[in-house]
Amino acid sequence: MKLSSKLWIYFIVSSITAVILFISFSLLIGKISRTGYTNETLETLANQVISEITHADRITPSSLVKTMDEYHSDHPSVQFEWFSTEGKILYSSSDRTQPYSFSAYSDLFINEPFNLWIPEHDVNLIYRTQINDLSYYLHLQVPSEAMNDKAVYFYVREWSAFFTLIVPFLAFIITPYFFTFFFFFKLRKRLKKLNEGLSKTTLDQQIEIDDQSMDEIGQLSQHFNVMSRRIHEQVTKIQEQEEKRKALISNLSHDLRTPLTNILGYADSIQNGLYKDENELRAHSKVIVRRSQYMEKLINTLFEVSQSDLHGILPQKESCNVPSMLRKILTEYLPVFEAKHIHIEIEVPDGSNSIMIDPHLIERVIRNLLDNAIKHGESGNYLKVKYMEDVKQVKVAIIDHGKGIPPEQIPFLFDRFYQGSQNRNKESFGLGLSIAKEFTNAHNGDITVHSIPNRETCFTLILPK
């Protein structure tokens, strides 16, 4: 059932229930609080008296007195009087004997019927009847304190006038429902928009719901928008990772097949004695060793990434002097610099304080950054390593004068399997900088990049003290 249908049912049922409860409680409360006379009860009492008197077989003064005394005994707060058209008193519970003059008779009706609801004024009611073809009057007088002070009087001379009061009453009843219906109509419209957004949301399509209100539905819409954006971003990342995975598989197939083919070819040549002399044998052996080392490096790198994803990176920190580590690493790289004709400039001061790090992880970070600088900055024939520190952190900057990095590639440098150059001639897996970044993050550090193409590129390792 639609929400609008439910709303109409609730509207009709609540209206009927409200009317029934209003009438029921009004009657119940009126019955409980009815402790005095009302115009209706007095008229009923007068009709009973007149009916009993007029239907008696024979009316005498004594029988009239006896009957009226019984009524007065049952209703002590009501004064009963019978008098003729000439004003002669036939019976009076108040022992009045003086006949009514016209002025005295008229005084009984001053402020009537307002005395019915005006406090501190006696209520006087006159009823006329025929007895033996003669007219007589029954007079009822009730003090104000004997009247029901909770009675409500509603007088309508004609029923047509009653309907004129129905219109404002219905307006009074329906107006709150109208505003409620209008509110729920807007509420239903917003819920419908949210429902449509949920039904249209897919993994490939991002849906935004425009609802700026701050109520619960508005907050739900905002949460939906955030959820939709997150799903879209995550799906995009998954798709990017899938593309990178496919590229990795393709690259690994190439990177493994080529050296494996070389190894098998040269191994077969050696096995079958297809070499000229010892020099050619040693050359073939060197190719096998070099290709095997390349494959070992590739497999170790993939294993390292796999272990990092499986178990996470938990640094085993100890006190370490970073400048001493830098000098040790650079000493090992000196033959590489000389072989590639790279001018090396080192600014590493002595006597620096030690910091708490995992030396094996940070050494791997520095080596990856050096390898990256040598590989991509070799054309500049220049490399600078600079150590800096302050009270909060230490920095290691590695600067080269190679071709540099285009600005649009910098945000992706630390993504796994990302390679800015599609040239596969170089032995690159697209994992070195990613591993360096992950190891640095495990130390609550960071790696920043600044590059001016064809001029200078600077990678800066930042570690907290």
Tab-separated table of C-alpha atoms in Angstrom:
chain	number	residue	atom	x	y	z
A	1	MET	CA	0.000	0.000	0.000
A	2	LYS	CA	1.289	3.423	-0.957
A	3	LEU	CA	2.133	5.976	1.695
A	4	SER	CA	-0.514	8.406	0.350
A	5	SER	CA	-3.244	5.727	0.697
A	6	LYS	CA	-2.158	5.000	4.248
A	7	LEU	CA	-2.219	8.710	5.012
A	8	TRP	CA	-5.806	9.062	3.765
A	9	ILE	CA	-6.883	6.033	5.819
A	10	TYR	CA	-5.199	7.475	8.914
A	11	PHE	CA	-6.880	10.813	8.220
A	12	ILE	CA	-10.398	9.326	7.973
A	13	VAL	CA	-9.999	6.912	10.884
A	14	SER	CA	-8.479	9.572	13.158
A	15	SER	CA	-11.293	12.023	12.309
A	16	ILE	CA	-14.016	9.500	13.091
A	17	THR	CA	-12.223	8.421	16.251
A	18	ALA	CA	-11.804	12.042	17.369
A	19	VAL	CA	-15.554	12.741	16.938
A	20	ILE	CA	-16.539	9.554	18.775
A	21	LEU	CA	-14.162	10.270	21.628
A	22	PHE	CA	-15.361	13.881	21.841
A	23	ILE	CA	-18.998	12.864	22.102
A	24	SER	CA	-18.297	9.954	24.471
A	25	PHE	CA	-16.137	11.945	26.858
A	26	SER	CA	-18.551	14.882	26.773
A	27	LEU	CA	-21.485	12.639	27.720
A	28	LEU	CA	-19.484	10.755	30.329
A	29	ILE	CA	-18.071	13.860	31.969
A	30	GLY	CA	-21.467	15.544	31.784
A	31	LYS	CA	-23.089	12.573	33.473
A	32	ILE	CA	-20.447	12.405	36.198
A	33	SER	CA	-20.527	16.135	36.886
A	34	ARG	CA	-24.332	16.506	36.713
A	35	THR	CA	-25.061	17.587	40.302
A	36	GLY	CA	-27.717	20.258	39.731
A	37	TYR	CA	-30.741	21.144	37.668
A	38	THR	CA	-30.688	22.126	34.041
A	39	ASN	CA	-33.323	23.617	31.805
A	40	GLU	CA	-33.995	20.135	30.445
A	41	THR	CA	-34.417	18.477	33.850
A	42	LEU	CA	-36.696	21.285	35.089
A	43	GLU	CA	-38.878	20.981	32.004
A	44	THR	CA	-39.101	17.223	32.528
A	45	LEU	CA	-40.044	17.779	36.164
A	46	ALA	CA	-42.740	20.316	35.210
A	47	ASN	CA	-44.220	17.940	32.611
A	48	GLN	CA	-44.379	15.158	35.193
A	49	VAL	CA	-46.197	17.423	37.664
A	50	ILE	CA	-48.676	18.694	35.056
A	51	SER	CA	-49.292	15.190	33.721
A	52	GLU	CA	-50.031	13.779	37.175
A	53	ILE	CA	-52.316	16.677	38.110
A	54	THR	CA	-54.269	16.758	34.858
A	55	HIS	CA	-54.750	13.012	34.687
A	56	ALA	CA	-56.021	12.650	38.242
A	57	ASP	CA	-59.604	11.362	38.568
A	58	ARG	CA	-60.620	14.178	40.837
A	59	ILE	CA	-58.657	17.247	41.833
A	60	THR	CA	-59.318	18.846	45.172
A	61	PRO	CA	-57.294	21.352	47.114
A	62	SER	CA	-56.203	18.663	49.536
A	63	SER	CA	-55.144	16.239	46.808
A	64	LEU	CA	-53.255	19.058	45.061
A	65	VAL	CA	-51.450	19.914	48.279
A	66	LYS	CA	-50.658	16.261	48.944
A	67	THR	CA	-49.280	15.679	45.446
A	68	MET	CA	-47.219	18.870	45.385
A	69	ASP	CA	-45.832	18.261	48.864
A	70	GLU	CA	-44.548	14.914	47.659
A	71	TYR	CA	-42.792	16.598	44.729
A	72	HIS	CA	-41.404	19.276	47.016
A	73	SER	CA	-40.173	16.587	49.368
A	74	ASP	CA	-38.313	14.926	46.465
A	75	HIS	CA	-37.012	18.289	45.214
A	76	PRO	CA	-36.554	20.472	48.305
A	77	SER	CA	-34.520	23.115	46.473
A	78	VAL	CA	-37.356	23.767	43.996
A	79	GLN	CA	-40.266	25.996	44.962
A	80	PHE	CA	-43.614	24.932	43.402
A	81	GLU	CA	-46.597	27.238	42.939
A	82	TRP	CA	-49.968	26.871	41.241
A	83	PHE	CA	-52.064	29.958	40.516
A	84	SER	CA	-55.003	30.881	38.348
A	85	THR	CA	-55.232	33.401	35.540
A	86	GLU	CA	-56.394	35.995	38.086
A	87	GLY	CA	-53.203	35.420	40.124
A	88	LYS	CA	-54.943	33.549	42.932
A	89	ILE	CA	-52.603	31.151	44.736
A	90	LEU	CA	-53.808	27.535	44.696
A	91	TYR	CA	-50.625	26.020	46.087
A	92	SER	CA	-47.271	27.370	47.208
A	93	SER	CA	-44.440	25.374	48.737
A	94	SER	CA	-43.127	28.654	50.111
A	95	ASP	CA	-46.489	29.325	51.868
A	96	ARG	CA	-47.246	32.367	49.701
A	97	THR	CA	-50.880	33.429	49.964
A	98	GLN	CA	-50.830	36.861	48.385
A	99	PRO	CA	-52.224	36.785	44.815
A	100	TYR	CA	-49.931	37.770	41.964
A	101	SER	CA	-50.485	41.209	40.543
A	102	PHE	CA	-49.452	41.970	36.992
A	103	SER	CA	-46.287	43.727	38.153
A	104	ALA	CA	-45.358	40.878	40.521
A	105	TYR	CA	-46.082	38.358	37.763
A	106	SER	CA	-43.930	40.322	35.317
A	107	ASP	CA	-41.045	40.571	37.755
A	108	LEU	CA	-40.711	36.787	37.653
A	109	PHE	CA	-39.513	36.959	34.015
A	110	ILE	CA	-37.004	39.772	34.303
A	111	ASN	CA	-33.616	38.648	32.833
A	112	GLU	CA	-35.102	35.360	31.694
A	113	PRO	CA	-33.741	33.150	30.142
A	114	PHE	CA	-30.335	34.682	30.997
A	115	ASN	CA	-30.792	33.670	34.634
A	116	LEU	CA	-30.219	30.101	33.497
A	117	TRP	CA	-26.485	30.786	33.217
A	118	ILE	CA	-26.045	33.963	35.314
A	119	PRO	CA	-24.858	33.151	38.876
A	120	GLU	CA	-26.626	34.531	41.979
A	121	HIS	CA	-30.002	34.879	40.188
A	122	ASP	CA	-32.968	32.595	40.807
A	123	VAL	CA	-34.393	30.787	37.809
A	124	ASN	CA	-38.160	31.124	37.227
A	125	LEU	CA	-40.071	28.923	34.799
A	126	ILE	CA	-43.829	29.185	34.061
A	127	TYR	CA	-45.886	26.411	32.468
A	128	ARG	CA	-49.559	26.700	31.420
A	129	THR	CA	-52.088	23.848	31.471
A	130	GLN	CA	-55.853	23.248	31.182
A	131	ILE	CA	-57.783	21.691	34.069
A	132	ASN	CA	-61.550	21.313	33.641
A	133	ASP	CA	-61.444	23.812	30.778
A	134	LEU	CA	-59.794	26.398	32.981
A	135	SER	CA	-56.271	27.720	32.576
A	136	TYR	CA	-53.801	27.348	35.424
A	137	TYR	CA	-50.076	28.118	35.742
A	138	LEU	CA	-47.304	26.062	37.316
A	139	HIS	CA	-44.438	28.171	38.580
A	140	LEU	CA	-41.038	26.626	39.343
A	141	GLN	CA	-38.438	28.705	41.160
A	142	VAL	CA	-34.909	27.352	41.575
A	143	PRO	CA	-32.076	29.156	43.387
A	144	SER	CA	-28.838	29.698	41.474
A	145	GLU	CA	-26.809	27.338	43.671
A	146	ALA	CA	-29.176	24.461	42.836
A	147	MET	CA	-28.540	24.798	39.108
A	148	ASN	CA	-25.881	22.735	37.349
A	149	ASP	CA	-22.930	25.124	37.006
A	150	LYS	CA	-21.362	22.948	34.258
A	151	ALA	CA	-24.361	23.004	31.926
A	152	VAL	CA	-23.824	24.324	28.386
A	153	TYR	CA	-26.810	25.865	26.575
A	154	PHE	CA	-27.048	25.807	22.811
A	155	TYR	CA	-30.199	27.301	21.244
A	156	VAL	CA	-31.174	26.972	17.594
A	157	ARG	CA	-34.552	28.253	16.456
A	158	GLU	CA	-34.427	26.387	13.145
A	159	TRP	CA	-32.365	23.399	12.060
A	160	SER	CA	-31.161	25.278	9.016
A	161	ALA	CA	-29.266	27.607	11.341
A	162	PHE	CA	-27.558	24.582	12.828
A	163	PHE	CA	-25.842	23.859	9.530
A	164	THR	CA	-24.375	27.360	9.473
A	165	LEU	CA	-22.445	26.379	12.592
A	166	ILE	CA	-21.236	23.140	11.019
A	167	VAL	CA	-18.996	24.982	8.546
A	168	PRO	CA	-16.762	26.729	11.119
A	169	PHE	CA	-16.752	23.578	13.238
A	170	LEU	CA	-15.549	21.507	10.292
A	171	ALA	CA	-12.994	24.186	9.450
A	172	PHE	CA	-11.745	23.936	13.031
A	173	ILE	CA	-11.478	20.142	12.762
A	174	ILE	CA	-10.075	19.889	9.216
A	175	THR	CA	-7.497	22.711	9.324
A	176	PRO	CA	-4.914	20.765	11.419
A	177	TYR	CA	-5.394	17.755	9.154
A	178	PHE	CA	-4.892	19.928	6.088
A	179	PHE	CA	-1.570	21.229	7.356
A	180	THR	CA	-0.604	17.701	8.431
A	181	PHE	CA	-1.469	16.352	4.996
A	182	PHE	CA	0.544	19.118	3.326
A	183	PHE	CA	3.507	18.310	5.557
A	184	PHE	CA	3.307	14.585	4.807
A	185	PHE	CA	2.878	15.317	1.095
A	186	LYS	CA	6.234	17.109	1.064
A	187	LEU	CA	7.669	14.368	3.260
A	188	ARG	CA	6.446	11.707	0.826
A	189	LYS	CA	7.928	13.643	-2.102
A	190	ARG	CA	11.342	13.750	-0.413
A	191	LEU	CA	11.162	10.054	0.497
A	192	LYS	CA	10.179	9.242	-3.088
A	193	LYS	CA	13.233	11.155	-4.344
A	194	LEU	CA	15.449	9.254	-1.905
A	195	ASN	CA	13.896	5.938	-2.955
A	196	GLU	CA	14.456	6.718	-6.643
A	197	GLY	CA	18.068	7.613	-5.895
A	198	LEU	CA	18.577	4.274	-4.132
A	199	SER	CA	16.984	2.343	-6.999
A	200	LYS	CA	19.134	4.102	-9.626
A	201	THR	CA	22.420	3.728	-7.764
A	202	THR	CA	24.813	1.302	-9.421
A	203	LEU	CA	28.485	0.519	-9.073
A	204	ASP	CA	29.242	2.508	-12.200
A	205	GLN	CA	26.893	5.459	-11.621
A	206	GLN	CA	27.028	7.995	-8.811
A	207	ILE	CA	23.691	9.530	-7.741
A	208	GLU	CA	23.445	12.813	-5.766
A	209	ILE	CA	20.203	13.747	-3.968
A	210	ASP	CA	19.586	17.477	-3.621
A	211	ASP	CA	18.136	17.934	-0.117
A	212	GLN	CA	19.594	20.793	1.933
A	213	SER	CA	17.275	20.508	4.949
A	214	MET	CA	18.766	19.599	8.316
A	215	ASP	CA	16.038	17.231	9.554
A	216	GLU	CA	16.348	13.439	9.715
A	217	ILE	CA	15.471	12.908	6.040
A	218	GLY	CA	17.910	15.631	4.995
A	219	GLN	CA	20.638	14.005	7.070
A	220	LEU	CA	19.750	10.625	5.566
A	221	SER	CA	20.041	12.131	2.071
A	222	GLN	CA	23.428	13.619	2.924
A	223	HIS	CA	24.606	10.268	4.290
A	224	PHE	CA	23.354	8.638	1.096
A	225	ASN	CA	25.342	11.126	-0.988
A	226	VAL	CA	28.470	10.423	1.064
A	227	MET	CA	27.893	6.680	0.736
A	228	SER	CA	27.336	7.017	-3.024
A	229	ARG	CA	30.563	9.000	-3.412
A	230	ARG	CA	32.513	6.481	-1.340
A	231	ILE	CA	31.158	3.550	-3.329
A	232	HIS	CA	31.967	5.316	-6.580
A	233	GLU	CA	35.485	6.155	-5.394
A	234	GLN	CA	36.064	2.621	-4.142
A	235	VAL	CA	34.760	1.108	-7.372
A	236	THR	CA	37.005	3.474	-9.330
A	237	LYS	CA	39.988	2.438	-7.218
A	238	ILE	CA	39.103	-1.228	-7.653
A	239	GLN	CA	38.855	-0.754	-11.405
A	240	GLU	CA	42.188	1.068	-11.435
A	241	GLN	CA	43.754	-1.685	-9.338
A	242	GLU	CA	42.275	-4.269	-11.683
A	243	GLU	CA	43.783	-2.484	-14.669
A	244	LYS	CA	47.101	-2.313	-12.853
A	245	ARG	CA	46.814	-5.985	-11.954
A	246	LYS	CA	46.246	-6.900	-15.586
A	247	ALA	CA	49.185	-4.709	-16.602
A	248	LEU	CA	51.293	-6.331	-13.876
A	249	ILE	CA	50.455	-9.816	-15.081
A	250	SER	CA	51.307	-8.799	-18.636
A	251	ASN	CA	54.538	-7.145	-17.524
A	252	LEU	CA	55.488	-10.058	-15.275
A	253	SER	CA	54.911	-12.452	-18.136
A	254	HIS	CA	57.271	-10.373	-20.249
A	255	ASP	CA	59.779	-9.802	-17.447
A	256	LEU	CA	59.919	-13.503	-16.566
A	257	ARG	CA	59.688	-14.957	-20.052
A	258	THR	CA	62.544	-12.904	-21.527
A	259	PRO	CA	65.217	-13.713	-18.892
A	260	LEU	CA	63.966	-17.279	-18.618
A	261	THR	CA	64.341	-17.664	-22.373
A	262	ASN	CA	67.862	-16.241	-22.140
A	263	ILE	CA	68.772	-18.569	-19.294
A	264	LEU	CA	67.396	-21.632	-21.080
A	265	GLY	CA	69.103	-20.663	-24.309
A	266	TYR	CA	72.539	-20.097	-22.795
A	267	ALA	CA	72.206	-23.110	-20.474
A	268	ASP	CA	71.364	-25.285	-23.456
A	269	SER	CA	74.373	-23.927	-25.332
A	270	ILE	CA	76.674	-24.714	-22.416
A	271	GLN	CA	75.142	-28.168	-21.948
A	272	ASN	CA	75.621	-29.029	-25.630
A	273	GLY	CA	79.075	-27.454	-25.792
A	274	LEU	CA	78.019	-24.825	-28.309
A	275	TYR	CA	80.695	-22.280	-27.428
A	276	LYS	CA	83.974	-21.435	-29.025
A	277	ASP	CA	86.289	-21.008	-26.087
A	278	GLU	CA	86.468	-20.365	-22.367
A	279	ASN	CA	85.825	-16.632	-22.797
A	280	GLU	CA	82.535	-17.314	-24.564
A	281	LEU	CA	81.643	-19.853	-21.865
A	282	ARG	CA	82.265	-17.289	-19.140
A	283	ALA	CA	80.187	-14.729	-21.094
A	284	HIS	CA	77.298	-17.164	-21.333
A	285	SER	CA	77.601	-17.927	-17.618
A	286	LYS	CA	77.530	-14.233	-16.733
A	287	VAL	CA	74.308	-13.763	-18.707
A	288	ILE	CA	72.724	-16.715	-16.877
A	289	VAL	CA	73.780	-15.320	-13.478
A	290	ARG	CA	72.630	-11.788	-14.321
A	291	ARG	CA	69.249	-12.972	-15.622
A	292	SER	CA	68.828	-15.256	-12.603
A	293	GLN	CA	69.587	-12.375	-10.228
A	294	TYR	CA	67.020	-10.252	-12.027
A	295	MET	CA	64.364	-12.933	-11.623
A	296	GLU	CA	65.304	-13.398	-7.968
A	297	LYS	CA	64.943	-9.649	-7.364
A	298	LEU	CA	61.555	-9.610	-9.054
A	299	ILE	CA	60.253	-12.579	-7.077
A	300	ASN	CA	61.570	-11.175	-3.772
A	301	THR	CA	59.901	-7.853	-4.458
A	302	LEU	CA	56.541	-9.493	-5.165
A	303	PHE	CA	56.914	-11.656	-2.064
A	304	GLU	CA	57.647	-8.572	0.014
A	305	VAL	CA	54.514	-6.824	-1.280
A	306	SER	CA	52.465	-9.937	-0.589
A	307	GLN	CA	53.718	-10.213	2.990
A	308	SER	CA	53.044	-6.513	3.567
A	309	ASP	CA	49.429	-6.931	2.467
A	310	LEU	CA	48.967	-10.110	4.478
A	311	HIS	CA	50.544	-9.183	7.804
A	312	GLY	CA	50.952	-5.407	7.629
A	313	ILE	CA	54.147	-3.491	8.366
A	314	LEU	CA	55.295	-3.600	11.998
A	315	PRO	CA	58.571	-1.662	12.408
A	316	GLN	CA	61.058	-3.121	14.889
A	317	LYS	CA	62.387	0.174	16.149
A	318	GLU	CA	65.752	0.729	17.724
A	319	SER	CA	68.125	3.634	18.179
A	320	CYS	CA	69.853	4.403	14.891
A	321	ASN	CA	72.126	7.154	13.598
A	322	VAL	CA	70.752	8.087	10.179
A	323	PRO	CA	73.874	9.974	8.919
A	324	SER	CA	76.030	6.921	9.645
A	325	MET	CA	73.549	4.747	7.748
A	326	LEU	CA	73.630	7.185	4.812
A	327	ARG	CA	77.441	7.178	4.594
A	328	LYS	CA	77.488	3.375	4.688
A	329	ILE	CA	74.920	3.073	1.889
A	330	LEU	CA	76.575	5.714	-0.290
A	331	THR	CA	79.938	3.975	0.078
A	332	GLU	CA	78.409	0.860	-1.426
A	333	TYR	CA	76.950	2.886	-4.337
A	334	LEU	CA	80.251	4.610	-5.257
A	335	PRO	CA	81.154	1.981	-7.896
A	336	VAL	CA	77.733	2.467	-9.482
A	337	PHE	CA	78.204	6.232	-9.633
A	338	GLU	CA	81.629	5.836	-11.208
A	339	ALA	CA	80.388	3.288	-13.746
A	340	LYS	CA	77.540	5.570	-14.838
A	341	HIS	CA	79.688	8.730	-14.716
A	342	ILE	CA	77.405	10.374	-12.146
A	343	HIS	CA	78.870	13.250	-10.151
A	344	ILE	CA	77.891	12.703	-6.520
A	345	GLU	CA	77.576	15.517	-3.969
A	346	ILE	CA	77.098	14.523	-0.309
A	347	GLU	CA	76.053	16.842	2.545
A	348	VAL	CA	75.886	14.572	5.591
A	349	PRO	CA	77.173	16.146	8.840
A	350	ASP	CA	78.888	14.250	11.627
A	351	GLY	CA	77.764	13.955	15.227
A	352	SER	CA	74.011	13.891	14.680
A	353	ASN	CA	71.688	12.414	17.304
A	354	SER	CA	70.152	8.967	16.897
A	355	ILE	CA	66.416	8.412	16.425
A	356	MET	CA	64.105	5.418	16.958
A	357	ILE	CA	63.507	3.672	13.614
A	358	ASP	CA	63.590	0.242	12.022
A	359	PRO	CA	67.025	0.436	10.353
A	360	HIS	CA	66.293	-2.346	7.856
A	361	LEU	CA	63.099	-0.681	6.578
A	362	ILE	CA	64.594	2.810	6.387
A	363	GLU	CA	67.691	1.476	4.647
A	364	ARG	CA	65.373	-0.116	2.072
A	365	VAL	CA	63.603	3.228	1.637
A	366	ILE	CA	66.866	5.101	1.033
A	367	ARG	CA	68.126	2.447	-1.407
A	368	ASN	CA	64.835	2.557	-3.363
A	369	LEU	CA	65.043	6.340	-3.619
A	370	LEU	CA	68.698	6.145	-4.746
A	371	ASP	CA	67.869	3.449	-7.309
A	372	ASN	CA	65.000	5.579	-8.614
A	373	ALA	CA	67.259	8.664	-8.887
A	374	ILE	CA	70.010	6.716	-10.683
A	375	LYS	CA	67.562	5.090	-13.082
A	376	HIS	CA	65.598	8.205	-14.068
A	377	GLY	CA	68.229	10.888	-13.433
A	378	GLU	CA	71.175	9.216	-15.079
A	379	SER	CA	71.008	11.556	-18.057
A	380	GLY	CA	71.826	14.537	-15.831
A	381	ASN	CA	75.067	12.919	-14.555
A	382	TYR	CA	74.458	14.497	-11.151
A	383	LEU	CA	73.211	13.275	-7.793
A	384	LYS	CA	73.086	15.045	-4.462
A	385	VAL	CA	72.288	13.565	-1.043
A	386	LYS	CA	71.584	16.054	1.735
A	387	TYR	CA	70.819	15.400	5.408
A	388	MET	CA	68.874	17.958	7.495
A	389	GLU	CA	67.283	17.931	10.929
A	390	ASP	CA	65.494	20.144	13.434
A	391	VAL	CA	63.944	19.631	16.873
A	392	LYS	CA	61.005	17.610	15.501
A	393	GLN	CA	62.209	15.655	12.470
A	394	VAL	CA	65.053	14.584	10.223
A	395	LYS	CA	65.111	14.895	6.424
A	396	VAL	CA	67.064	13.136	3.707
A	397	ALA	CA	66.873	14.834	0.295
A	398	ILE	CA	67.958	13.034	-2.883
A	399	ILE	CA	68.329	15.400	-5.853
A	400	ASP	CA	69.070	14.599	-9.495
A	401	HIS	CA	69.279	16.659	-12.716
A	402	GLY	CA	67.558	14.157	-14.982
A	403	LYS	CA	64.558	14.588	-17.281
A	404	GLY	CA	62.229	15.158	-14.318
A	405	ILE	CA	58.601	14.196	-13.701
A	406	PRO	CA	55.575	15.760	-15.456
A	407	PRO	CA	53.249	17.446	-12.940
A	408	GLU	CA	50.297	15.236	-13.916
A	409	GLN	CA	52.233	12.094	-12.935
A	410	ILE	CA	53.326	13.191	-9.454
A	411	PRO	CA	50.008	12.239	-7.676
A	412	PHE	CA	50.398	8.646	-8.915
A	413	LEU	CA	54.099	8.085	-8.289
A	414	PHE	CA	53.561	6.086	-5.088
A	415	ASP	CA	50.756	3.894	-6.448
A	416	ARG	CA	51.628	0.253	-6.837
A	417	PHE	CA	52.625	-0.885	-10.336
A	418	TYR	CA	52.579	2.701	-11.614
A	419	GLN	CA	55.214	3.505	-14.205
A	420	GLY	CA	55.347	6.979	-15.624
A	421	SER	CA	57.191	5.744	-18.694
A	422	GLN	CA	55.748	2.910	-20.748
A	423	ASN	CA	59.186	1.975	-21.989
A	424	ARG	CA	59.716	-1.648	-21.008
A	425	ASN	CA	63.375	-1.713	-21.883
A	426	LYS	CA	64.267	-0.751	-18.358
A	427	GLU	CA	64.028	-3.298	-15.572
A	428	SER	CA	61.257	-1.626	-13.560
A	429	PHE	CA	58.360	-3.191	-11.663
A	430	GLY	CA	56.542	-0.011	-10.536
A	431	LEU	CA	56.871	-1.084	-6.887
A	432	GLY	CA	59.992	0.631	-5.550
A	433	LEU	CA	58.458	3.986	-4.654
A	434	SER	CA	55.260	2.323	-3.409
A	435	ILE	CA	57.236	0.140	-0.987
A	436	ALA	CA	59.294	3.142	0.146
A	437	LYS	CA	56.114	5.102	0.838
A	438	GLU	CA	54.539	2.259	2.837
A	439	PHE	CA	57.665	1.734	4.952
A	440	THR	CA	57.845	5.484	5.638
A	441	ASN	CA	54.162	5.688	6.590
A	442	ALA	CA	54.746	2.863	9.071
A	443	HIS	CA	57.155	5.273	10.857
A	444	ASN	CA	54.555	8.107	10.753
A	445	GLY	CA	56.806	9.829	8.245
A	446	ASP	CA	56.371	11.065	4.698
A	447	ILE	CA	58.053	11.339	1.295
A	448	THR	CA	57.604	14.550	-0.686
A	449	VAL	CA	58.361	15.163	-4.361
A	450	HIS	CA	59.343	18.358	-6.128
A	451	SER	CA	60.283	18.292	-9.793
A	452	ILE	CA	61.111	20.810	-12.513
A	453	PRO	CA	61.200	18.852	-15.809
A	454	ASN	CA	64.636	18.757	-17.473
A	455	ARG	CA	66.147	20.671	-14.578
A	456	GLU	CA	65.864	19.141	-11.105
A	457	THR	CA	63.928	16.480	-9.181
A	458	CYS	CA	63.999	16.181	-5.386
A	459	PHE	CA	62.656	13.326	-3.264
A	460	THR	CA	62.674	14.168	0.469
A	461	LEU	CA	62.361	11.510	3.166
A	462	ILE	CA	60.887	12.954	6.402
A	463	LEU	CA	61.057	11.002	9.687
A	464	PRO	CA	59.814	12.216	13.087
A	465	LYS	CA	62.230	12.205	15.990
